[in-house]
Amino acid sequence: MPLGLGRRKKAPPLVENEEAEPGRGGLGVGEPGPLGGGGAGGPQMGLPPPPPALRPRLVFHTQLAHGSPTGRIEGFTNVKELYGKIAEAFRLPAAEVMFCTLNTHKVDMDKLLGGQIGLEDFIFAHVKGQRKEVEVFKSEEALGLTITDNGAGYAFIKRIKEGSVIDHIQLISVGDMIEAINGQSLLGCRHYEVARLLKELPQGRTFTLKLTEPRKAFDMISMRSGGGRPGSGPQLGTGRGTLRLRSRGPATVEDLPSAFEEKAIEKVDDLLESYMGIRDTELAATMVELGKDKRNPDELAEALDERLGDFAFPDEFVFDVWGAIGDAKVGRY
């Protein structure tokens, strides 16, 4: 069947009757949130969690990014369970954990924990800090934000484009969690839903963002990072191999990604930012995994529809993803 004829799913509605499948675009788990995205705490479709005896018995060291003693965590198989283990280690509510970085306590989006953890990586957990409310005048169609999410119901700012509308507002920083837009709660929403809402805000009007910034260590106060650099590549772990976290089925220990996989993931992640305003290395890795053995764009489109249909990827995006994977295969970087 030719690409784009009679197969494509319609985009899910923004406000009602949306049931985005957990774990697509990252590691989301749980029930639909206020706008239908995967949130924390709800039932999960698919395979049941593996029994504890079958989970990888790997121990990781962790600290709170703003400063704490070192804790030891083990026995988790997805991001929600990871946050729960961190919360237990430091005796705080799991909902306080915003996101984690690997091998640095700084809000460094190049080191953001996605779907893979190197077996020798050190995990730093960033918890909720100061809340703030900011009014933004949308003077241009593009705000200059790239959105990602933590896989458990929180969407936050991963990158701010230099010279953009948001770049001129010093109160808004990379790492800030977006709690609400114009009073509408976004807790439980996926990154692509939040990016779509921001894009659809009318130009020439003022809107209100309710944000929570990560709690900062003393040496991070007054820092305002611009986020990951374009083309810097995903952080997929260091050490002997990686623990791959999955929203369905058990976590698995895998070899480090091949040069082809790493470059293809980077290129697909760049396309996600260009087309959808999000960055998500786990979603990009899933798309590469689905596409690397497909013979043509139509087969890739059908696989994406079946596995990631709620994203309603446009045909031109699917074609570009097919090209990016093909380029990486033959070494055209």
mmCIF file of C-alpha atoms in Angstrom:
data_model
loop_
_atom_site.group_PDB
_atom_site.id
_atom_site.type_symbol
_atom_site.label_atom_id
_atom_site.label_comp_id
_atom_site.label_asym_id
_atom_site.label_seq_id
_atom_site.Cartn_x
_atom_site.Cartn_y
_atom_site.Cartn_z
ATOM 1 C CA MET A 1 0.000 0.000 0.000
ATOM 2 C CA PRO A 2 1.489 3.398 -0.917
ATOM 3 C CA LEU A 3 2.718 5.523 1.951
ATOM 4 C CA GLY A 4 -0.069 7.563 3.500
ATOM 5 C CA LEU A 5 -3.081 6.024 1.741
ATOM 6 C CA GLY A 6 -5.790 4.748 4.053
ATOM 7 C CA ARG A 7 -3.525 3.636 6.857
ATOM 8 C CA ARG A 8 -2.666 6.586 8.960
ATOM 9 C CA LYS A 9 -4.413 7.016 12.291
ATOM 10 C CA LYS A 10 -5.985 10.364 13.075
ATOM 11 C CA ALA A 11 -4.330 12.539 15.683
ATOM 12 C CA PRO A 12 -5.809 11.863 19.112
ATOM 13 C CA PRO A 13 -8.059 14.618 20.513
ATOM 14 C CA LEU A 14 -6.373 16.952 22.953
ATOM 15 C CA VAL A 15 -9.016 17.162 25.634
ATOM 16 C CA GLU A 16 -11.084 14.012 25.797
ATOM 17 C CA ASN A 17 -11.242 10.344 24.937
ATOM 18 C CA GLU A 18 -7.482 10.045 24.449
ATOM 19 C CA GLU A 19 -5.748 6.968 25.767
ATOM 20 C CA ALA A 20 -2.101 7.303 24.881
ATOM 21 C CA GLU A 21 -0.392 3.969 25.362
ATOM 22 C CA PRO A 22 2.032 3.970 28.281
ATOM 23 C CA GLY A 23 5.695 3.909 27.512
ATOM 24 C CA ARG A 24 5.586 5.176 23.954
ATOM 25 C CA GLY A 25 7.987 8.078 23.522
ATOM 26 C CA GLY A 26 9.801 7.247 26.636
ATOM 27 C CA LEU A 27 9.043 5.250 29.681
ATOM 28 C CA GLY A 28 5.625 6.548 30.667
ATOM 29 C CA VAL A 29 3.492 4.361 32.818
ATOM 30 C CA GLY A 30 0.044 4.634 34.242
ATOM 31 C CA GLU A 31 -3.394 5.998 33.575
ATOM 32 C CA PRO A 32 -4.454 8.892 31.329
ATOM 33 C CA GLY A 33 -3.861 12.296 32.858
ATOM 34 C CA PRO A 34 -5.943 15.461 32.490
ATOM 35 C CA LEU A 35 -5.286 15.555 28.752
ATOM 36 C CA GLY A 36 -5.067 11.812 28.256
ATOM 37 C CA GLY A 37 -1.313 11.224 28.571
ATOM 38 C CA GLY A 38 0.328 8.457 30.577
ATOM 39 C CA GLY A 39 0.674 9.530 34.176
ATOM 40 C CA ALA A 40 1.957 7.996 37.314
ATOM 41 C CA GLY A 41 0.240 5.492 39.455
ATOM 42 C CA GLY A 42 -2.392 3.876 37.241
ATOM 43 C CA PRO A 43 -2.847 0.382 35.792
ATOM 44 C CA GLN A 44 -0.688 -0.594 32.845
ATOM 45 C CA MET A 45 -1.684 -2.574 29.796
ATOM 46 C CA GLY A 46 0.509 -5.257 28.290
ATOM 47 C CA LEU A 47 2.671 -7.775 30.059
ATOM 48 C CA PRO A 48 2.438 -7.927 33.864
ATOM 49 C CA PRO A 49 5.488 -6.850 35.859
ATOM 50 C CA PRO A 50 8.020 -9.674 36.141
ATOM 51 C CA PRO A 51 8.310 -11.404 39.508
ATOM 52 C CA PRO A 52 11.119 -9.991 41.671
ATOM 53 C CA ALA A 53 13.151 -13.188 41.285
ATOM 54 C CA LEU A 54 13.405 -12.607 37.512
ATOM 55 C CA ARG A 55 14.465 -8.974 37.665
ATOM 56 C CA PRO A 56 18.119 -8.115 37.091
ATOM 57 C CA ARG A 57 19.933 -8.117 40.448
ATOM 58 C CA LEU A 58 21.988 -5.041 39.727
ATOM 59 C CA VAL A 59 22.930 -2.461 42.330
ATOM 60 C CA PHE A 60 23.296 1.218 41.411
ATOM 61 C CA HIS A 61 24.598 4.088 43.498
ATOM 62 C CA THR A 62 22.555 7.267 43.736
ATOM 63 C CA GLN A 63 22.507 10.690 45.340
ATOM 64 C CA LEU A 64 20.103 13.612 45.386
ATOM 65 C CA ALA A 65 21.481 16.166 42.948
ATOM 66 C CA HIS A 66 21.348 19.045 45.433
ATOM 67 C CA GLY A 67 23.379 17.021 47.941
ATOM 68 C CA SER A 68 22.879 13.908 50.068
ATOM 69 C CA PRO A 69 24.638 10.771 51.302
ATOM 70 C CA THR A 70 25.056 7.985 48.739
ATOM 71 C CA GLY A 71 22.267 5.441 48.538
ATOM 72 C CA ARG A 72 22.069 1.994 46.916
ATOM 73 C CA ILE A 73 19.095 0.927 44.811
ATOM 74 C CA GLU A 74 18.183 -2.283 43.004
ATOM 75 C CA GLY A 75 15.251 -4.387 41.835
ATOM 76 C CA PHE A 76 13.549 -1.891 39.470
ATOM 77 C CA THR A 77 12.449 -2.592 35.923
ATOM 78 C CA ASN A 78 11.054 0.755 34.702
ATOM 79 C CA VAL A 79 11.381 4.445 35.474
ATOM 80 C CA LYS A 80 8.412 4.594 37.821
ATOM 81 C CA GLU A 81 9.923 1.810 39.945
ATOM 82 C CA LEU A 82 13.329 3.539 39.790
ATOM 83 C CA TYR A 83 11.835 6.737 41.209
ATOM 84 C CA GLY A 84 10.126 4.672 43.890
ATOM 85 C CA LYS A 85 13.421 3.044 44.896
ATOM 86 C CA ILE A 86 15.138 6.434 45.064
ATOM 87 C CA ALA A 87 12.288 7.775 47.181
ATOM 88 C CA GLU A 88 12.617 4.823 49.574
ATOM 89 C CA ALA A 89 16.379 5.300 49.851
ATOM 90 C CA PHE A 90 16.034 8.963 50.827
ATOM 91 C CA ARG A 91 12.665 8.753 52.614
ATOM 92 C CA LEU A 92 10.777 11.159 50.402
ATOM 93 C CA PRO A 93 7.582 10.877 48.295
ATOM 94 C CA ALA A 94 8.184 9.396 44.841
ATOM 95 C CA ALA A 95 6.242 12.312 43.328
ATOM 96 C CA GLU A 96 9.063 14.629 44.436
ATOM 97 C CA VAL A 97 11.498 13.095 41.916
ATOM 98 C CA MET A 98 11.433 15.150 38.710
ATOM 99 C CA PHE A 99 14.114 13.420 36.613
ATOM 100 C CA CYS A 100 17.566 11.838 36.872
ATOM 101 C CA THR A 101 20.926 12.569 35.286
ATOM 102 C CA LEU A 102 23.819 10.158 34.890
ATOM 103 C CA ASN A 103 27.273 10.860 36.339
ATOM 104 C CA THR A 104 26.615 14.561 37.041
ATOM 105 C CA HIS A 105 24.592 16.465 39.638
ATOM 106 C CA LYS A 106 24.065 19.349 37.209
ATOM 107 C CA VAL A 107 20.940 19.925 35.120
ATOM 108 C CA ASP A 108 22.716 18.636 32.019
ATOM 109 C CA MET A 109 20.262 17.475 29.366
ATOM 110 C CA ASP A 110 23.016 15.596 27.529
ATOM 111 C CA LYS A 111 23.242 13.326 30.595
ATOM 112 C CA LEU A 112 19.506 12.858 31.116
ATOM 113 C CA LEU A 113 18.483 9.332 32.106
ATOM 114 C CA GLY A 114 16.314 7.863 29.361
ATOM 115 C CA GLY A 115 15.584 4.215 28.739
ATOM 116 C CA GLN A 116 19.097 2.902 29.369
ATOM 117 C CA ILE A 117 21.507 3.070 32.285
ATOM 118 C CA GLY A 118 25.158 2.088 32.000
ATOM 119 C CA LEU A 119 25.983 -0.682 34.446
ATOM 120 C CA GLU A 120 28.612 1.535 36.053
ATOM 121 C CA ASP A 121 26.654 4.804 35.891
ATOM 122 C CA PHE A 122 26.007 6.889 39.012
ATOM 123 C CA ILE A 123 22.419 8.183 39.230
ATOM 124 C CA PHE A 124 21.646 11.712 40.450
ATOM 125 C CA ALA A 125 17.990 12.406 41.269
ATOM 126 C CA HIS A 126 16.663 15.932 40.820
ATOM 127 C CA VAL A 127 13.740 16.741 43.114
ATOM 128 C CA LYS A 128 11.169 19.523 43.156
ATOM 129 C CA GLY A 129 12.361 22.941 44.215
ATOM 130 C CA GLN A 130 10.856 26.401 43.894
ATOM 131 C CA ARG A 131 7.509 26.879 42.162
ATOM 132 C CA LYS A 132 6.961 29.914 39.956
ATOM 133 C CA GLU A 133 4.341 31.455 37.697
ATOM 134 C CA VAL A 134 5.392 33.351 34.586
ATOM 135 C CA GLU A 135 3.422 35.378 32.041
ATOM 136 C CA VAL A 136 4.653 35.009 28.468
ATOM 137 C CA PHE A 137 3.705 37.152 25.488
ATOM 138 C CA LYS A 138 3.730 34.967 22.389
ATOM 139 C CA SER A 139 5.220 37.460 19.952
ATOM 140 C CA GLU A 140 6.283 34.745 17.507
ATOM 141 C CA GLU A 141 4.752 31.459 16.405
ATOM 142 C CA ALA A 142 7.712 29.454 17.745
ATOM 143 C CA LEU A 143 8.496 29.863 21.437
ATOM 144 C CA GLY A 144 11.916 28.190 21.195
ATOM 145 C CA LEU A 145 11.174 25.355 23.630
ATOM 146 C CA THR A 146 11.993 21.668 23.291
ATOM 147 C CA ILE A 147 9.974 19.473 25.636
ATOM 148 C CA THR A 148 10.702 16.040 27.078
ATOM 149 C CA ASP A 149 9.164 14.054 29.929
ATOM 150 C CA ASN A 150 10.327 11.917 32.813
ATOM 151 C CA GLY A 151 8.333 8.815 31.911
ATOM 152 C CA ALA A 152 6.125 9.145 34.994
ATOM 153 C CA GLY A 153 3.815 12.051 34.304
ATOM 154 C CA TYR A 154 6.019 15.171 34.339
ATOM 155 C CA ALA A 155 6.872 17.162 31.188
ATOM 156 C CA PHE A 156 9.766 19.578 31.443
ATOM 157 C CA ILE A 157 11.959 21.887 29.370
ATOM 158 C CA LYS A 158 14.911 20.160 27.739
ATOM 159 C CA ARG A 159 16.212 22.965 25.543
ATOM 160 C CA ILE A 160 15.728 26.710 25.048
ATOM 161 C CA LYS A 161 16.678 28.060 21.634
ATOM 162 C CA GLU A 162 19.070 30.982 21.767
ATOM 163 C CA GLY A 163 17.400 34.298 20.887
ATOM 164 C CA SER A 164 13.882 32.850 21.120
ATOM 165 C CA VAL A 165 10.848 34.246 22.956
ATOM 166 C CA ILE A 166 11.536 32.069 26.011
ATOM 167 C CA ASP A 167 15.276 32.784 25.962
ATOM 168 C CA HIS A 168 14.514 36.412 26.842
ATOM 169 C CA ILE A 169 12.634 35.386 30.016
ATOM 170 C CA GLN A 170 15.262 34.752 32.679
ATOM 171 C CA LEU A 171 12.816 33.131 35.104
ATOM 172 C CA ILE A 172 12.374 30.145 32.743
ATOM 173 C CA SER A 173 15.193 27.595 32.674
ATOM 174 C CA VAL A 174 16.089 24.196 31.278
ATOM 175 C CA GLY A 175 14.878 21.518 33.709
ATOM 176 C CA ASP A 176 11.737 23.421 34.744
ATOM 177 C CA MET A 177 8.683 21.162 34.968
ATOM 178 C CA ILE A 178 5.582 22.558 33.222
ATOM 179 C CA GLU A 179 2.735 22.096 35.705
ATOM 180 C CA ALA A 180 0.031 24.113 33.947
ATOM 181 C CA ILE A 181 -0.725 26.373 31.002
ATOM 182 C CA ASN A 182 -3.354 29.064 31.653
ATOM 183 C CA GLY A 183 -4.468 27.169 34.753
ATOM 184 C CA GLN A 184 -4.925 23.851 32.925
ATOM 185 C CA SER A 185 -3.012 21.108 34.719
ATOM 186 C CA LEU A 186 -0.507 19.156 32.641
ATOM 187 C CA LEU A 187 0.458 16.633 35.309
ATOM 188 C CA GLY A 188 0.263 13.202 33.725
ATOM 189 C CA CYS A 189 0.651 14.486 30.151
ATOM 190 C CA ARG A 190 3.222 13.329 27.653
ATOM 191 C CA HIS A 191 5.792 15.615 26.079
ATOM 192 C CA TYR A 192 4.143 15.658 22.648
ATOM 193 C CA GLU A 193 0.816 16.779 24.154
ATOM 194 C CA VAL A 194 2.463 19.673 25.985
ATOM 195 C CA ALA A 195 4.455 20.684 22.887
ATOM 196 C CA ARG A 196 1.252 20.619 20.815
ATOM 197 C CA LEU A 197 -0.607 22.806 23.318
ATOM 198 C CA LEU A 198 2.200 25.364 23.362
ATOM 199 C CA LYS A 199 2.268 25.437 19.574
ATOM 200 C CA GLU A 200 -1.496 25.970 19.378
ATOM 201 C CA LEU A 201 -1.519 28.978 21.718
ATOM 202 C CA PRO A 202 -2.570 32.036 19.683
ATOM 203 C CA GLN A 203 0.191 34.378 18.566
ATOM 204 C CA GLY A 204 -0.025 37.951 19.817
ATOM 205 C CA ARG A 205 -1.515 37.014 23.186
ATOM 206 C CA THR A 206 -0.206 36.500 26.718
ATOM 207 C CA PHE A 207 -0.400 33.123 28.462
ATOM 208 C CA THR A 208 0.609 31.897 31.908
ATOM 209 C CA LEU A 209 3.021 29.082 32.689
ATOM 210 C CA LYS A 210 3.109 27.450 36.106
ATOM 211 C CA LEU A 211 6.548 25.877 36.568
ATOM 212 C CA THR A 212 8.546 23.971 39.171
ATOM 213 C CA GLU A 213 12.322 24.131 38.999
ATOM 214 C CA PRO A 214 14.612 21.359 40.264
ATOM 215 C CA ARG A 215 16.106 21.974 43.684
ATOM 216 C CA LYS A 216 19.594 23.341 43.213
ATOM 217 C CA ALA A 217 22.839 22.714 45.014
ATOM 218 C CA PHE A 218 24.763 25.765 46.205
ATOM 219 C CA ASP A 219 27.135 25.675 43.233
ATOM 220 C CA MET A 220 24.206 25.572 40.781
ATOM 221 C CA ILE A 221 22.394 28.699 42.009
ATOM 222 C CA SER A 222 22.183 31.357 39.260
ATOM 223 C CA MET A 223 22.987 28.727 36.590
ATOM 224 C CA ARG A 224 20.753 28.887 33.515
ATOM 225 C CA SER A 225 21.594 26.115 31.076
ATOM 226 C CA GLY A 226 20.570 26.263 27.444
ATOM 227 C CA GLY A 227 20.058 22.528 27.383
ATOM 228 C CA GLY A 228 21.565 19.874 25.188
ATOM 229 C CA ARG A 229 23.474 21.003 22.138
ATOM 230 C CA PRO A 230 22.094 20.037 18.735
ATOM 231 C CA GLY A 231 24.005 17.074 17.398
ATOM 232 C CA SER A 232 25.640 16.260 20.719
ATOM 233 C CA GLY A 233 24.010 12.839 20.741
ATOM 234 C CA PRO A 234 22.016 10.914 23.331
ATOM 235 C CA GLN A 235 23.535 9.725 26.561
ATOM 236 C CA LEU A 236 23.101 5.972 26.488
ATOM 237 C CA GLY A 237 25.289 5.027 29.412
ATOM 238 C CA THR A 238 28.874 4.102 30.069
ATOM 239 C CA GLY A 239 30.647 1.080 31.405
ATOM 240 C CA ARG A 240 30.371 -2.618 30.547
ATOM 241 C CA GLY A 241 26.869 -2.486 29.094
ATOM 242 C CA THR A 242 23.450 -1.003 29.757
ATOM 243 C CA LEU A 243 20.314 -1.866 31.681
ATOM 244 C CA ARG A 244 17.400 -1.205 29.318
ATOM 245 C CA LEU A 245 14.238 -0.208 31.146
ATOM 246 C CA ARG A 246 10.959 -1.167 29.523
ATOM 247 C CA SER A 247 7.372 -0.179 30.242
ATOM 248 C CA ARG A 248 6.299 -3.697 29.142
ATOM 249 C CA GLY A 249 8.132 -6.743 30.324
ATOM 250 C CA PRO A 250 11.325 -7.041 32.344
ATOM 251 C CA ALA A 251 14.369 -4.819 32.129
ATOM 252 C CA THR A 252 17.205 -6.417 30.181
ATOM 253 C CA VAL A 253 20.988 -6.117 30.237
ATOM 254 C CA GLU A 254 22.244 -5.299 26.755
ATOM 255 C CA ASP A 255 25.490 -4.466 25.007
ATOM 256 C CA LEU A 256 26.225 -0.829 24.339
ATOM 257 C CA PRO A 257 24.529 0.429 21.145
ATOM 258 C CA SER A 258 26.452 -0.101 17.926
ATOM 259 C CA ALA A 259 27.839 2.898 16.034
ATOM 260 C CA PHE A 260 24.955 2.551 13.549
ATOM 261 C CA GLU A 261 22.314 2.445 16.292
ATOM 262 C CA GLU A 262 23.817 5.374 18.184
ATOM 263 C CA LYS A 263 23.964 7.589 15.097
ATOM 264 C CA ALA A 264 20.511 6.546 13.881
ATOM 265 C CA ILE A 265 19.008 7.304 17.306
ATOM 266 C CA GLU A 266 20.654 10.723 17.298
ATOM 267 C CA LYS A 267 19.342 11.539 13.807
ATOM 268 C CA VAL A 268 15.799 10.357 14.617
ATOM 269 C CA ASP A 269 15.839 12.338 17.876
ATOM 270 C CA ASP A 270 16.788 15.436 15.857
ATOM 271 C CA LEU A 271 13.804 14.781 13.571
ATOM 272 C CA LEU A 272 11.496 14.485 16.595
ATOM 273 C CA GLU A 273 12.649 17.920 17.728
ATOM 274 C CA SER A 274 12.297 19.421 14.258
ATOM 275 C CA TYR A 275 8.799 18.058 13.571
ATOM 276 C CA MET A 276 7.255 17.812 17.045
ATOM 277 C CA GLY A 277 9.245 20.007 19.419
ATOM 278 C CA ILE A 278 10.272 17.083 21.650
ATOM 279 C CA ARG A 279 13.435 15.124 22.355
ATOM 280 C CA ASP A 280 13.179 11.528 23.544
ATOM 281 C CA THR A 281 16.048 9.097 23.025
ATOM 282 C CA GLU A 282 13.971 6.108 24.128
ATOM 283 C CA LEU A 283 11.272 6.898 21.558
ATOM 284 C CA ALA A 284 13.986 7.392 18.938
ATOM 285 C CA ALA A 285 15.593 4.062 19.925
ATOM 286 C CA THR A 286 12.227 2.309 19.599
ATOM 287 C CA MET A 287 11.739 3.781 16.122
ATOM 288 C CA VAL A 288 15.203 2.686 15.035
ATOM 289 C CA GLU A 289 14.528 -0.789 16.387
ATOM 290 C CA LEU A 290 11.251 -0.937 14.445
ATOM 291 C CA GLY A 291 12.775 0.416 11.251
ATOM 292 C CA LYS A 292 16.196 -1.152 10.907
ATOM 293 C CA ASP A 293 14.894 -4.363 9.276
ATOM 294 C CA LYS A 294 12.092 -2.809 7.207
ATOM 295 C CA ARG A 295 12.483 -2.924 3.429
ATOM 296 C CA ASN A 296 10.680 0.307 2.533
ATOM 297 C CA PRO A 297 8.951 3.346 4.093
ATOM 298 C CA ASP A 298 5.516 1.710 3.881
ATOM 299 C CA GLU A 299 6.600 -1.183 6.103
ATOM 300 C CA LEU A 300 8.058 1.318 8.583
ATOM 301 C CA ALA A 301 4.858 3.368 8.540
ATOM 302 C CA GLU A 302 2.761 0.278 9.270
ATOM 303 C CA ALA A 303 5.066 -0.737 12.142
ATOM 304 C CA LEU A 304 4.892 2.765 13.628
ATOM 305 C CA ASP A 305 1.096 2.807 13.309
ATOM 306 C CA GLU A 306 0.844 -0.518 15.115
ATOM 307 C CA ARG A 307 3.256 0.307 17.944
ATOM 308 C CA LEU A 308 3.132 4.112 18.219
ATOM 309 C CA GLY A 309 -0.160 5.038 16.571
ATOM 310 C CA ASP A 310 -1.183 7.627 19.153
ATOM 311 C CA PHE A 311 1.578 9.935 17.941
ATOM 312 C CA ALA A 312 -0.064 10.143 14.469
ATOM 313 C CA PHE A 313 3.280 10.796 12.791
ATOM 314 C CA PRO A 314 2.858 12.645 9.457
ATOM 315 C CA ASP A 315 3.929 10.822 6.304
ATOM 316 C CA GLU A 316 6.774 13.229 5.562
ATOM 317 C CA PHE A 317 8.202 12.596 9.035
ATOM 318 C CA VAL A 318 8.053 8.814 8.530
ATOM 319 C CA PHE A 319 9.804 9.180 5.175
ATOM 320 C CA ASP A 320 12.569 11.263 6.768
ATOM 321 C CA VAL A 321 12.968 8.713 9.578
ATOM 322 C CA TRP A 322 13.328 5.965 6.971
ATOM 323 C CA GLY A 323 15.996 8.036 5.225
ATOM 324 C CA ALA A 324 17.846 8.755 8.486
ATOM 325 C CA ILE A 325 17.988 5.070 9.404
ATOM 326 C CA GLY A 326 19.148 4.185 5.885
ATOM 327 C CA ASP A 327 21.858 6.861 5.962
ATOM 328 C CA ALA A 328 23.141 5.585 9.312
ATOM 329 C CA LYS A 329 23.230 2.009 7.977
ATOM 330 C CA VAL A 330 25.601 2.924 5.158
ATOM 331 C CA GLY A 331 27.670 5.322 7.261
ATOM 332 C CA ARG A 332 26.363 8.612 5.823
ATOM 333 C CA TYR A 333 26.581 10.637 9.016
#
